[in-house]
Short mmCIF file of C-alpha atoms in Angstrom, two decimals:
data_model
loop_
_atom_site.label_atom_id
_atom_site.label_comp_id
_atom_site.label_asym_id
_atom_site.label_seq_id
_atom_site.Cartn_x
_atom_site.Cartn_y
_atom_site.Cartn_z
CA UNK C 190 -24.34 -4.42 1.52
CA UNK C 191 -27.03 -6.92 0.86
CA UNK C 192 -29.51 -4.88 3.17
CA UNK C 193 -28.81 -2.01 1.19
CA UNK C 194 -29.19 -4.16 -2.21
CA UNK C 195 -32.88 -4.56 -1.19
CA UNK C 196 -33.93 -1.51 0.21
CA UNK C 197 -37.02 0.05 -1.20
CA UNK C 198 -35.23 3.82 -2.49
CA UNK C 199 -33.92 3.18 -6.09
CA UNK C 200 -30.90 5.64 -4.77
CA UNK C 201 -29.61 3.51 -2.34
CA UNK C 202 -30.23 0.06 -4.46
CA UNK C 203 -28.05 1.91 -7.26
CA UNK C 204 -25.15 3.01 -5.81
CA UNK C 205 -25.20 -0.80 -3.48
CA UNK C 206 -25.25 -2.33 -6.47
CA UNK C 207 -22.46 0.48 -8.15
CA UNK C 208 -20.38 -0.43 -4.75
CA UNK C 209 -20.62 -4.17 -5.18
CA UNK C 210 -19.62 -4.07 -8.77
CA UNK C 211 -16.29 -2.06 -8.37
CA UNK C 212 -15.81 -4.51 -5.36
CA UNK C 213 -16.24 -7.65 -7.63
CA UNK C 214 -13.92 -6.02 -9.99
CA UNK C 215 -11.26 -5.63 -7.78
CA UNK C 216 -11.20 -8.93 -5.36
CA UNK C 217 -11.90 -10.62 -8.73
CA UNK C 218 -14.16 -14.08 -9.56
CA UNK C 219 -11.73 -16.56 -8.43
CA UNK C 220 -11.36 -15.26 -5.29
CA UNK C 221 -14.79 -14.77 -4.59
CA UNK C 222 -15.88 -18.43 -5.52
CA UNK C 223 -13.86 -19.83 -2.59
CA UNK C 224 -15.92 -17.36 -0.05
CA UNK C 225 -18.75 -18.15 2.38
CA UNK C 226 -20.99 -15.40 0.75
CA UNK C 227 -20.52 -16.46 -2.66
CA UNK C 228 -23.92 -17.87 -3.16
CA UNK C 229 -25.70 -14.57 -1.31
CA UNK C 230 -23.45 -12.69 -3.91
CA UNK C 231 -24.90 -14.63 -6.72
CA UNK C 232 -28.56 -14.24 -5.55
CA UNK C 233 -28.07 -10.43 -4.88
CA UNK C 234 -26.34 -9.99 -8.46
CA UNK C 235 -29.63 -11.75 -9.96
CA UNK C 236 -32.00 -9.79 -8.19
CA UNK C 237 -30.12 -6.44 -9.04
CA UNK C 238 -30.29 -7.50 -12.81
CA UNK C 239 -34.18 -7.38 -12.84
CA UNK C 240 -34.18 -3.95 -10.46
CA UNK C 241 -37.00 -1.58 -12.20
CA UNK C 242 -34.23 0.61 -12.01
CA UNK C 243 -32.55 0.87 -15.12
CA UNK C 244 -28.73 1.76 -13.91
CA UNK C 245 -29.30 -0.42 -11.09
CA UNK C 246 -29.97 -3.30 -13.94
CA UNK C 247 -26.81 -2.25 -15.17
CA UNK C 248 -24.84 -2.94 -12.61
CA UNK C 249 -26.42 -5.81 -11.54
CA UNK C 250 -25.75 -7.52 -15.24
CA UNK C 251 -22.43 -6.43 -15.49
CA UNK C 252 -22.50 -8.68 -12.08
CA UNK C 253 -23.99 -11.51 -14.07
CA UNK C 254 -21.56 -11.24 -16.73
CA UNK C 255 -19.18 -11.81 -14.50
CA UNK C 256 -20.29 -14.44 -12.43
CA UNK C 257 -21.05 -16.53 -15.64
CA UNK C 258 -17.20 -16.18 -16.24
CA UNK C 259 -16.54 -19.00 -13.38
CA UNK C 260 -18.07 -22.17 -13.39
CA UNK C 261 -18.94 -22.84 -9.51
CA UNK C 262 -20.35 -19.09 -9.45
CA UNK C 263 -22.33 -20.16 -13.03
CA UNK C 264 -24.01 -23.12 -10.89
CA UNK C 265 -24.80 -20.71 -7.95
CA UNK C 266 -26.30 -18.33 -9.91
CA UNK C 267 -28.34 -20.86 -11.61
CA UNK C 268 -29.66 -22.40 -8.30
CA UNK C 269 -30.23 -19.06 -6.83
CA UNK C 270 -32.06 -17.84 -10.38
CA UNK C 271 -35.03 -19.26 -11.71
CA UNK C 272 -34.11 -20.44 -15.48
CA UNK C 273 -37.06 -18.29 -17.17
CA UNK C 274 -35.19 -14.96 -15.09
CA UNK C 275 -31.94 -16.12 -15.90
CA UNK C 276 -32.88 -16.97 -19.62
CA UNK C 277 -34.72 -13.13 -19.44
CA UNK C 278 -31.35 -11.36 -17.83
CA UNK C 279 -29.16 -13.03 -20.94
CA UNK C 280 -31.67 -12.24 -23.38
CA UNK C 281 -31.94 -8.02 -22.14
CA UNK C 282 -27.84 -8.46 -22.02
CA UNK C 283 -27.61 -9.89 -25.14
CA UNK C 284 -30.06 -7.01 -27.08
CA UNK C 285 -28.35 -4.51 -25.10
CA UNK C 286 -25.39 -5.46 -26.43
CA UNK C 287 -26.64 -5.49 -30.16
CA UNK C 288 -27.65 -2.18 -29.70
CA UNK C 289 -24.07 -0.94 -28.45
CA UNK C 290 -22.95 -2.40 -31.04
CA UNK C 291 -24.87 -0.72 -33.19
CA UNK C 292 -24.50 2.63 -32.54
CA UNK C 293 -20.88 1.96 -32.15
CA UNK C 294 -20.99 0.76 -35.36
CA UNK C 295 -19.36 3.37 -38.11
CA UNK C 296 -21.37 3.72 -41.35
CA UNK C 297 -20.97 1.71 -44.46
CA UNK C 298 -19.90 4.08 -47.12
CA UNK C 299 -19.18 2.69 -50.83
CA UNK C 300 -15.70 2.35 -51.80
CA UNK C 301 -13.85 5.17 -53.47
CA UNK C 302 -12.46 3.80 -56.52
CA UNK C 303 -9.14 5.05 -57.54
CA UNK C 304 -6.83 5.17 -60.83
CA UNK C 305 -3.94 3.39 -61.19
CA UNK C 306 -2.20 5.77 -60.16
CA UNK C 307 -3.46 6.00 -56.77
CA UNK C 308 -5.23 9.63 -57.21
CA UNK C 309 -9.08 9.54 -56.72
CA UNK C 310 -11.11 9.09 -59.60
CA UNK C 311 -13.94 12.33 -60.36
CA UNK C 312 -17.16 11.07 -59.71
CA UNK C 313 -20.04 12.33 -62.56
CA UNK C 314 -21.74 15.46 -61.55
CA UNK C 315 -25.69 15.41 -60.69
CA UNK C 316 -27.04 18.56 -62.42
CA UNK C 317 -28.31 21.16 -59.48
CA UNK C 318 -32.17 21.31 -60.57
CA UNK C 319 -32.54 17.12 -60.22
CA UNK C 320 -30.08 17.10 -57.20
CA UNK C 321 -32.90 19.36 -55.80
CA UNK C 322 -35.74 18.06 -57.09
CA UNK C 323 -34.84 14.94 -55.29
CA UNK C 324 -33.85 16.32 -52.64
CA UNK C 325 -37.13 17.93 -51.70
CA UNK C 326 -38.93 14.76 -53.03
CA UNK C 327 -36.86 12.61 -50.42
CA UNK C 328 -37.89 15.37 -47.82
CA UNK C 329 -42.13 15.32 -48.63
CA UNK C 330 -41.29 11.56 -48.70
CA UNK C 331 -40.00 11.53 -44.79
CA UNK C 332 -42.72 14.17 -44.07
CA UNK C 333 -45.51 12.09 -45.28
CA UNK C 334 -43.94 9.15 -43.08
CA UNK C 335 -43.32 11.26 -40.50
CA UNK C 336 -47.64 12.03 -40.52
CA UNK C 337 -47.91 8.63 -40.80
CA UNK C 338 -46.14 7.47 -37.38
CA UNK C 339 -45.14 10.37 -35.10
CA UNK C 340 -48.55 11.49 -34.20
CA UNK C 341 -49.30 7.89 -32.03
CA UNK C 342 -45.92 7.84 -30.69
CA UNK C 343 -45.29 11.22 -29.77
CA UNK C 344 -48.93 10.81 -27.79
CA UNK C 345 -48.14 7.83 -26.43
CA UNK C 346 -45.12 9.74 -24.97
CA UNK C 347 -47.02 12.29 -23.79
CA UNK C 348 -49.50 10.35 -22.01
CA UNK C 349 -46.28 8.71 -19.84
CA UNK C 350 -44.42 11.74 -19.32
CA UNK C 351 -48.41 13.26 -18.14
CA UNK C 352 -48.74 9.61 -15.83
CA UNK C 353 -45.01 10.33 -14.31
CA UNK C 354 -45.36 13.79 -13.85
CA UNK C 355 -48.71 13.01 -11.57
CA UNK C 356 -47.04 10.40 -9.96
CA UNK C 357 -44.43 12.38 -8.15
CA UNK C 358 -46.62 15.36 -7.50
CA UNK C 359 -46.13 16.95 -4.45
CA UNK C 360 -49.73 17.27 -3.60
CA UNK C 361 -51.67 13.90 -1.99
CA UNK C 362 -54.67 14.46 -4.34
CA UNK C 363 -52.68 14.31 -7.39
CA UNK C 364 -50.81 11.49 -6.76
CA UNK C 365 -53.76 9.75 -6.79
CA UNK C 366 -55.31 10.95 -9.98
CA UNK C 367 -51.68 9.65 -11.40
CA UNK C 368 -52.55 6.16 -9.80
CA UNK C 369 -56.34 5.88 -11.44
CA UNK C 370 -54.99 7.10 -14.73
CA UNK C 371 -52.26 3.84 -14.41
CA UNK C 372 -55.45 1.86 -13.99
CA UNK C 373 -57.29 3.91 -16.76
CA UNK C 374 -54.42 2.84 -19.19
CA UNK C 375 -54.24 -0.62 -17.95
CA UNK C 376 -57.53 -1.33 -18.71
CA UNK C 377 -57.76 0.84 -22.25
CA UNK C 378 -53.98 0.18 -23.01
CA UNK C 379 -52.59 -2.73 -21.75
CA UNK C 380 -49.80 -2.89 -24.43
CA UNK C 381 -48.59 0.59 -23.76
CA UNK C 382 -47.98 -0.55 -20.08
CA UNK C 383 -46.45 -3.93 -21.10
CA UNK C 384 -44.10 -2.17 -23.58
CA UNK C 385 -42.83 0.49 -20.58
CA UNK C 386 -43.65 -1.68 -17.66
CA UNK C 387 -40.32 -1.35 -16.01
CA UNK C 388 -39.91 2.44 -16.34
CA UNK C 389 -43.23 2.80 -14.77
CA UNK C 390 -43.53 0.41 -11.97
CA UNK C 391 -40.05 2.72 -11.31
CA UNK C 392 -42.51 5.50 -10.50
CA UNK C 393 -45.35 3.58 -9.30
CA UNK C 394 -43.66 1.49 -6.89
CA UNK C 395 -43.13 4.42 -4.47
CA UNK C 396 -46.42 5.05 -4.22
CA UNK C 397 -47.09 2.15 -2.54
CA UNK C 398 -44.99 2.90 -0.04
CA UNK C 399 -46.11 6.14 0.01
CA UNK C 400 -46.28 8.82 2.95
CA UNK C 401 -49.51 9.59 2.84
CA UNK C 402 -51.63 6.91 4.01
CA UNK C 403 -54.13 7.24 1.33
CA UNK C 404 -52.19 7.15 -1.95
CA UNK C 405 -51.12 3.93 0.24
CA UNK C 406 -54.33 2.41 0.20
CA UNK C 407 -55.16 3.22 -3.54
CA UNK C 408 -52.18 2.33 -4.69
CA UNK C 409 -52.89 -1.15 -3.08
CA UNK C 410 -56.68 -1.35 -4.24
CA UNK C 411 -55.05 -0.23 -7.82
CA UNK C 412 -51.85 -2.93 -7.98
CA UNK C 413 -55.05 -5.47 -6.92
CA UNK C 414 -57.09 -5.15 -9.49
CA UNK C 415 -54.29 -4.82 -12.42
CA UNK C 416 -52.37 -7.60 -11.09
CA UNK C 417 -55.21 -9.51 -12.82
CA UNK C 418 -55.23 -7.58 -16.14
CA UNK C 419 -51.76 -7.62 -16.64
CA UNK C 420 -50.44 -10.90 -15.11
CA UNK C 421 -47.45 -12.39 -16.71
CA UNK C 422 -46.25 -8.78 -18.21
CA UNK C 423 -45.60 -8.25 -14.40
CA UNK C 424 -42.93 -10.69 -13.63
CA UNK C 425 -39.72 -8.25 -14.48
CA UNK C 426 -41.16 -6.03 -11.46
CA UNK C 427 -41.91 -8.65 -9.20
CA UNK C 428 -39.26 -7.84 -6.94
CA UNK C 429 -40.46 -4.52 -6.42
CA UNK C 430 -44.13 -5.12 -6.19
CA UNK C 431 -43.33 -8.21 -3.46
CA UNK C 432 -41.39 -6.06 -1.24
CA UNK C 433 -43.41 -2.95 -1.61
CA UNK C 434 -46.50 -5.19 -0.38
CA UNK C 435 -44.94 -7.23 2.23
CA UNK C 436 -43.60 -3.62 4.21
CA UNK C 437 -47.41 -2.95 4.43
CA UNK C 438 -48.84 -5.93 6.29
CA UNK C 439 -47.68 -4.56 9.88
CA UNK C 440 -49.53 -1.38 8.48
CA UNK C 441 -51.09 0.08 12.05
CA UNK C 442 -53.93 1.32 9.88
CA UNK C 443 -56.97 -1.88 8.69
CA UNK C 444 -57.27 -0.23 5.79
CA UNK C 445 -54.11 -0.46 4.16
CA UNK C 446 -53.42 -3.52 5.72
CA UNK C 447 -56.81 -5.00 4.10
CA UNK C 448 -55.59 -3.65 0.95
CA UNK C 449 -51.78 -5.06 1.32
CA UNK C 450 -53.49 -8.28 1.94
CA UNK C 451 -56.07 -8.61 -1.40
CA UNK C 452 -52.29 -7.49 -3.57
CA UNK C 453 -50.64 -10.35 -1.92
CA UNK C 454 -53.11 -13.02 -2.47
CA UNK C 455 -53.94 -11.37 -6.10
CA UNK C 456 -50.08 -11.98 -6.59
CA UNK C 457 -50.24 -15.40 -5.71
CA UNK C 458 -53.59 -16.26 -7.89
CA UNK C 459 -51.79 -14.65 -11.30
CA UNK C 460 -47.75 -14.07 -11.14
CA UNK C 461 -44.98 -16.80 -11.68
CA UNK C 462 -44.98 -18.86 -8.44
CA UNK C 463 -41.40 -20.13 -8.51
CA UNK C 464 -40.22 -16.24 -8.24
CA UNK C 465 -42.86 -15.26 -5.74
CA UNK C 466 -41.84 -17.94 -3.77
CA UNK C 467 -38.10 -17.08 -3.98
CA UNK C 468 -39.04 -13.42 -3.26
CA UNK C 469 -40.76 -14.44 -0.23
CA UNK C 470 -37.97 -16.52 1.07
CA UNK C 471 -35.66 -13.67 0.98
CA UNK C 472 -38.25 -10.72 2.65
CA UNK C 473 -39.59 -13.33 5.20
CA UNK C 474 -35.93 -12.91 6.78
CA UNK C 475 -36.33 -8.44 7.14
CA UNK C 476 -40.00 -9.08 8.03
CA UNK C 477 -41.74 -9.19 11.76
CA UNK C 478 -44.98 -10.02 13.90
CA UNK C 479 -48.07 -10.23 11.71
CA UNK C 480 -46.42 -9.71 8.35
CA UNK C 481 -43.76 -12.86 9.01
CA UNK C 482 -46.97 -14.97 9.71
CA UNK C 483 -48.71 -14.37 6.35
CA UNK C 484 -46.10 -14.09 4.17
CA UNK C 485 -45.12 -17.65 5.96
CA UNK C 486 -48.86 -18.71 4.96
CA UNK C 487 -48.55 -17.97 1.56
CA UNK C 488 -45.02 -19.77 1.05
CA UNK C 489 -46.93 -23.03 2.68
CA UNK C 490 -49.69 -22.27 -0.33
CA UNK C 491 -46.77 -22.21 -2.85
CA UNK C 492 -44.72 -24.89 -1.66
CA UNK C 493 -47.27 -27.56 -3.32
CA UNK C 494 -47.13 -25.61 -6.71
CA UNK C 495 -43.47 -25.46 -7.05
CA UNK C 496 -42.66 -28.60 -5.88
CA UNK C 497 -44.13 -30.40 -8.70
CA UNK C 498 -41.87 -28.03 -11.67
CA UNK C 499 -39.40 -27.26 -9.35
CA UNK C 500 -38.18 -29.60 -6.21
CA UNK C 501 -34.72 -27.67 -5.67
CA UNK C 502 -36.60 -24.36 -5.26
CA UNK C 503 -38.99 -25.54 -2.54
CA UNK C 504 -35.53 -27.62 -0.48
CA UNK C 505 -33.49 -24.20 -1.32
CA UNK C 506 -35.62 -21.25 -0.50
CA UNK C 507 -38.90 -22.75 1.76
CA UNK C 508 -37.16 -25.32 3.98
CA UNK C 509 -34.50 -22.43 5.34
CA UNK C 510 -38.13 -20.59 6.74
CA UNK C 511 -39.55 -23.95 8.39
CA UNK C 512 -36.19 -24.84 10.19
CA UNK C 513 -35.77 -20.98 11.28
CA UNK C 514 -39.28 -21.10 13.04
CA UNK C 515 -38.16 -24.93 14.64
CA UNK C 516 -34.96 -23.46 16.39
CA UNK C 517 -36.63 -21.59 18.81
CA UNK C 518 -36.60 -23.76 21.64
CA UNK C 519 -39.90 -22.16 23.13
CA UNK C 520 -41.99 -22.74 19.83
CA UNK C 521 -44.38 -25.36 21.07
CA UNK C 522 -45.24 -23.77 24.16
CA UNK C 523 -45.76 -19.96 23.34
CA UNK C 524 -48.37 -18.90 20.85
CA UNK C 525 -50.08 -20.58 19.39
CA UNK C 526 -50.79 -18.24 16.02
CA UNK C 527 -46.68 -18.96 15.74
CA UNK C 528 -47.15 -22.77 16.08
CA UNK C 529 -49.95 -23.05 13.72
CA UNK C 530 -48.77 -21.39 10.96
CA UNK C 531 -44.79 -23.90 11.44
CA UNK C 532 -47.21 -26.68 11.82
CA UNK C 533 -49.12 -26.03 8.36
CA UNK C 534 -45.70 -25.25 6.85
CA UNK C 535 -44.15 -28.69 7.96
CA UNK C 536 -47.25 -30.54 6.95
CA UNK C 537 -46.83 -29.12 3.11
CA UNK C 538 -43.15 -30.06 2.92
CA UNK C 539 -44.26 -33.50 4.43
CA UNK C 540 -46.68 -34.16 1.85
CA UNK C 541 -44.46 -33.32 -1.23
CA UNK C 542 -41.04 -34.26 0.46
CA UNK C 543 -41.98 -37.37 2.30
CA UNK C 544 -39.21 -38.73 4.67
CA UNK C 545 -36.42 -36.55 2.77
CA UNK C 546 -37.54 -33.60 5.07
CA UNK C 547 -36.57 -35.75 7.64
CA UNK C 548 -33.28 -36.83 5.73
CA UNK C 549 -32.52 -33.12 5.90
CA UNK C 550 -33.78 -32.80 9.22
CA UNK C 551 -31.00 -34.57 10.41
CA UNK C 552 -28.43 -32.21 10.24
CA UNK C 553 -29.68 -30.36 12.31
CA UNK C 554 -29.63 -29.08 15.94
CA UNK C 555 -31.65 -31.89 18.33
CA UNK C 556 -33.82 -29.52 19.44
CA UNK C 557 -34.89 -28.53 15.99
CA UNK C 558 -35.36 -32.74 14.92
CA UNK C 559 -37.39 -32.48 18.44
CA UNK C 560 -39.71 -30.18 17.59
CA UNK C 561 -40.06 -31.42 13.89
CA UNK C 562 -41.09 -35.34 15.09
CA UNK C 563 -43.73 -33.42 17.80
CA UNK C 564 -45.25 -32.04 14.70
CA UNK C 565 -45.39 -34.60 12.69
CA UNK C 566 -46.26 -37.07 15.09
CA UNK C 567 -49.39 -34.93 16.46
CA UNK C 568 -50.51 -34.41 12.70
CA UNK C 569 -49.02 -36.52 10.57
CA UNK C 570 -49.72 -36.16 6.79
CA UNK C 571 -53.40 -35.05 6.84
CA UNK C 572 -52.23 -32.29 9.43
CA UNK C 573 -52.84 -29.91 6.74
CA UNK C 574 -56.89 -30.23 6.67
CA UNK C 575 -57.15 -30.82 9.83
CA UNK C 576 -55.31 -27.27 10.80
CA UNK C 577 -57.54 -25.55 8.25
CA UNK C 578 -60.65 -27.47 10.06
CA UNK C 579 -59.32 -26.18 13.49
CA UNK C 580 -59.22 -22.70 12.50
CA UNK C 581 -62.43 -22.81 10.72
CA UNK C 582 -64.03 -23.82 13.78
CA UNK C 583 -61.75 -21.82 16.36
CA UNK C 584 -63.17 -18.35 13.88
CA UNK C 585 -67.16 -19.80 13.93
CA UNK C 586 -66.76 -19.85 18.26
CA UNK C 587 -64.48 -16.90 18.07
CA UNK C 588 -67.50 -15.14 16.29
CA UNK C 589 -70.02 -16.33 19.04
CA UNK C 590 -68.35 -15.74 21.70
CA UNK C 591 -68.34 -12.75 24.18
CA UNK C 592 -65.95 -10.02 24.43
CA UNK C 593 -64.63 -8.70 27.88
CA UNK C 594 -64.06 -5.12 28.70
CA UNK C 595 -60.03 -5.87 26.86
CA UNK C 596 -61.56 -7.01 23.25
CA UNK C 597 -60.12 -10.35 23.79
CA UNK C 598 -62.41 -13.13 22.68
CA UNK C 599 -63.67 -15.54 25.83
CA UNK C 600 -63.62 -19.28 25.23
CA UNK C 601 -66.50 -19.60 27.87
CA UNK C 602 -69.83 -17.40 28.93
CA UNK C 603 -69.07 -16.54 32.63
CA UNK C 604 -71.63 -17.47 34.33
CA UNK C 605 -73.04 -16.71 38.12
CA UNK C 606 -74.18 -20.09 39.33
CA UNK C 607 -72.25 -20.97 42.05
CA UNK C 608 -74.21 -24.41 43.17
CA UNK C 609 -71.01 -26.67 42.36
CA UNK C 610 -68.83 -24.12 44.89
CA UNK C 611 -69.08 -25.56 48.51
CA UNK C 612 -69.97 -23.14 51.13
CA UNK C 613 -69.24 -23.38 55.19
CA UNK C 614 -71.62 -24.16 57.09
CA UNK C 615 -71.15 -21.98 60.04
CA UNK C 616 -70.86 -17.78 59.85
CA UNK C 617 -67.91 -16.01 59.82
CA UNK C 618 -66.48 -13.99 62.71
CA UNK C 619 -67.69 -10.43 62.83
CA UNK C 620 -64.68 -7.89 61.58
CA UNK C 621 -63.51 -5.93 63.99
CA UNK C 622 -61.83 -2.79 63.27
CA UNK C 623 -58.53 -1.87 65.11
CA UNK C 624 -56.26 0.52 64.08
CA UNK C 625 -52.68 0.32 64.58
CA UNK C 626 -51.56 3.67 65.54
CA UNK C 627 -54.29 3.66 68.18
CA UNK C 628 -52.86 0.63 69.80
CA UNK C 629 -49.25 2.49 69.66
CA UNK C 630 -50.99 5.81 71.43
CA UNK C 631 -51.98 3.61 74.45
CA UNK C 632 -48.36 2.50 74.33
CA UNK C 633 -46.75 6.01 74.27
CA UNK C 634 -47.41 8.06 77.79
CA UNK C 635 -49.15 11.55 77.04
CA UNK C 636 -47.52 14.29 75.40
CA UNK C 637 -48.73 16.80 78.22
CA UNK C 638 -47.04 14.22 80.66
CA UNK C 639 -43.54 13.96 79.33
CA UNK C 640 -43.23 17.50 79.36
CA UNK C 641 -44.75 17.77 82.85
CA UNK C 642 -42.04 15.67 84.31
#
């Protein structure tokens, strides 16, 4: 159910999420606090409250509602939950609630006054000429309004129902025309997009994950470059944007992979770092090969930023990645990309945890405390630098050096000199050719023989 929670079609995330909430309703809260998967509950419920999907955000408050319900679920959702998303879920459940309200609400009419008697008492009779005269003076009053305001908003609606429609086009080309025109607006009308942000990353999100390979790649180059116009505004579709960029760094083609790359670090240099680094925590665990080394990378680059605002974050969502790379018994030994990038990682909690990493360490497997005292006893703190050193130098010769026929760097020119290699002193023994089958023919008597006798 989780799996499903976070997969990339809003279809499948909405009825998870529609599955999970009938679920909760029927096992009930106090049940579910005593349960192993309580805290996975709570973190799913929280991420399905911010979904750009707006029935999937349904569900996933009505999940939050009743979490909040039961105190030990109240604390797990606020460990799992940063308190600026939390603070944003109650605040859209609170206005949404207003609003219900609201149109719930039946209309205030003035009382009827009534006789003594209890009959109604005969209201005074407007004469027809002023009842119409002000009611046609009420009507060129809305009109005149009505010229006043609908003409921005009804192009303004326009313009996103034009953006949407592109968007899901069936053709290639015109799905990218609807991605430059998001840019268009972001840079010409960056408070139309911050006002409808969720309803259009909803549309904009599967591009990036789109079939074709080159809506791909724009959409990548495009979420790049408004990443840094739009910054902050971007956090309720964080989610989204995180896992739609992460499925693209095993991308097969450079291009797109290049491009998945620049949105990643672009996220980093502008969104809310706590989140991203939450986000990252949970996709590093559905992620493989190349992609589960950089996303890795950039939750080492994060884990220095949060720390400082937020401690439990870094111990509750970063430390789960360093000790899942340190069980793996054949870590130090096997390649060395893979022991790099756990050796940068443990350096950056050393230097902001100290010895409470190895406080937590210690409930751990032996091999795992094993492998963490190698590390920090070949680097110590500075490991850090001298990593980034290492692999500044390791690229510079990597550079230099020749290929072979495989496109595999060589650490070494080969060379022919062969002056160091002793050679014998007296000549080898001509070859001499024999042939096995000849040797068995002077073996075997003549054919012509054995039938002769």
């Amino acid at each position: 159910m989780g799996e499903n929670a976070g997969s990339c079609h809003a279809q499948v995330r909405k009825c998870a999420a529609e599955l999970l909430l009938s679920l909760m309703e029927r096992i009930g809260v106090t049940k579910l606090a005593g349960t192993p998967r309580a805290e996975r509950l709570a973190h799913v419920a929280g991420k399905l409250a911010q979904d750009c999907h707006k029935d999937t955000r349904h569900y996933g408050q009505e999940m939050v509602k009743m979490l909040l319900t039961d105190q030990q679920l109240k604390l797990l959702l606020e460990r799992s939950l940063s308190t600026r998303d939390l603070e944003e879920i109650l605040t859209r459940m609170k206005k949404k609630g207003m609003e219900n309200q609201k149109a719930e609400r039946p209309s205030v009419k003035e009382p009827v006054k009534e006789r003594n008697d209890g009959s109604k008492k005969p209201q005074a009779t407007v004469p027809s000429s002023k009842r119409v005269k002000s009611t046609s003076d009420e009507h060129l009053l809305h009109r005149a309004k009505a010229q006043v305001t609908l003409p921005p908003a009804v192009e303004e609606t326009e313009l996103l129902q034009k953006l949407y429609h592109l968007l899901e086009a069936k053709g290639f080309q015109t799905r990218m025309e609807g991605v430059a025109l998001l840019l268009d607006l972001c840079k010409t009308s960056p408070q139309l997009i911050c006002t409808n942000i969720v309803q259009i990353f909803d549309y904009f999100v599967r591009r990036i994950s789109d079939s074709h390979k080159k809506v791909k790649q724009k959409a990548l180059d495009v979420l790049a470059e408004i990443t840094g116009v739009l910054k902050d505004a971007l956090n309720p579709v964080i989610i989204g944007l995180v896992e739609g960029i992460t499925r693209n760094l095993n991308s097969k083609d450079p291009r797109v992979r290049a491009a998945a790359v620049k949105a990643l670090d672009k996220s980093i240099a502008h969104l809310d770092k706590v989140s991203l680094l939450k986000e990252f925590s949970y996709q590093w665990n559905q992620l493989s090969g190349q992609a589960l080394l950089d996303v890795t990378e950039r939750i080492t680059v994060l884990v220095e930023w949060v720390y400082a605002s937020s401690p439990e974050v870094v111990q509750h969502d970063a430390l789960p990645v360093l000790w899942s790379f340190l069980e793996n018994k054949a870590l130090p030994v096997r390649s060395a990309n893979v022991r790099t990038v756990a050796t940068k990682l443990a350096c950056a909690l050393y230097k902001v945890m100290g010895t409470q990493l190895k406080k937590c360490a210690a409930s751990k497997p032996p091999h795992v405390r094993e492998n963490l005292s190698k590390i920090l006893g070949c680097h110590g703190v500075g490991g850090l630098k001298q990593l980034q050193m290492e692999d500044k130098v390791r690229a510079d010769h990597g550079s230099a050096s020749h290929r072979d026929l495989t496109g595999y760097r060589l650490t070494e020119k080969f060379s022919l000199d062969t002056s160091d290699v002793p050679l014998p002193t007296k000549s080898l023994p001509p070859v001499q050719k024999s042939s096995l089958s000849s040797k068995l023919r002077k073996q075997l008597p003549p054919v012509r023989r054995v039938f002769e006798e």
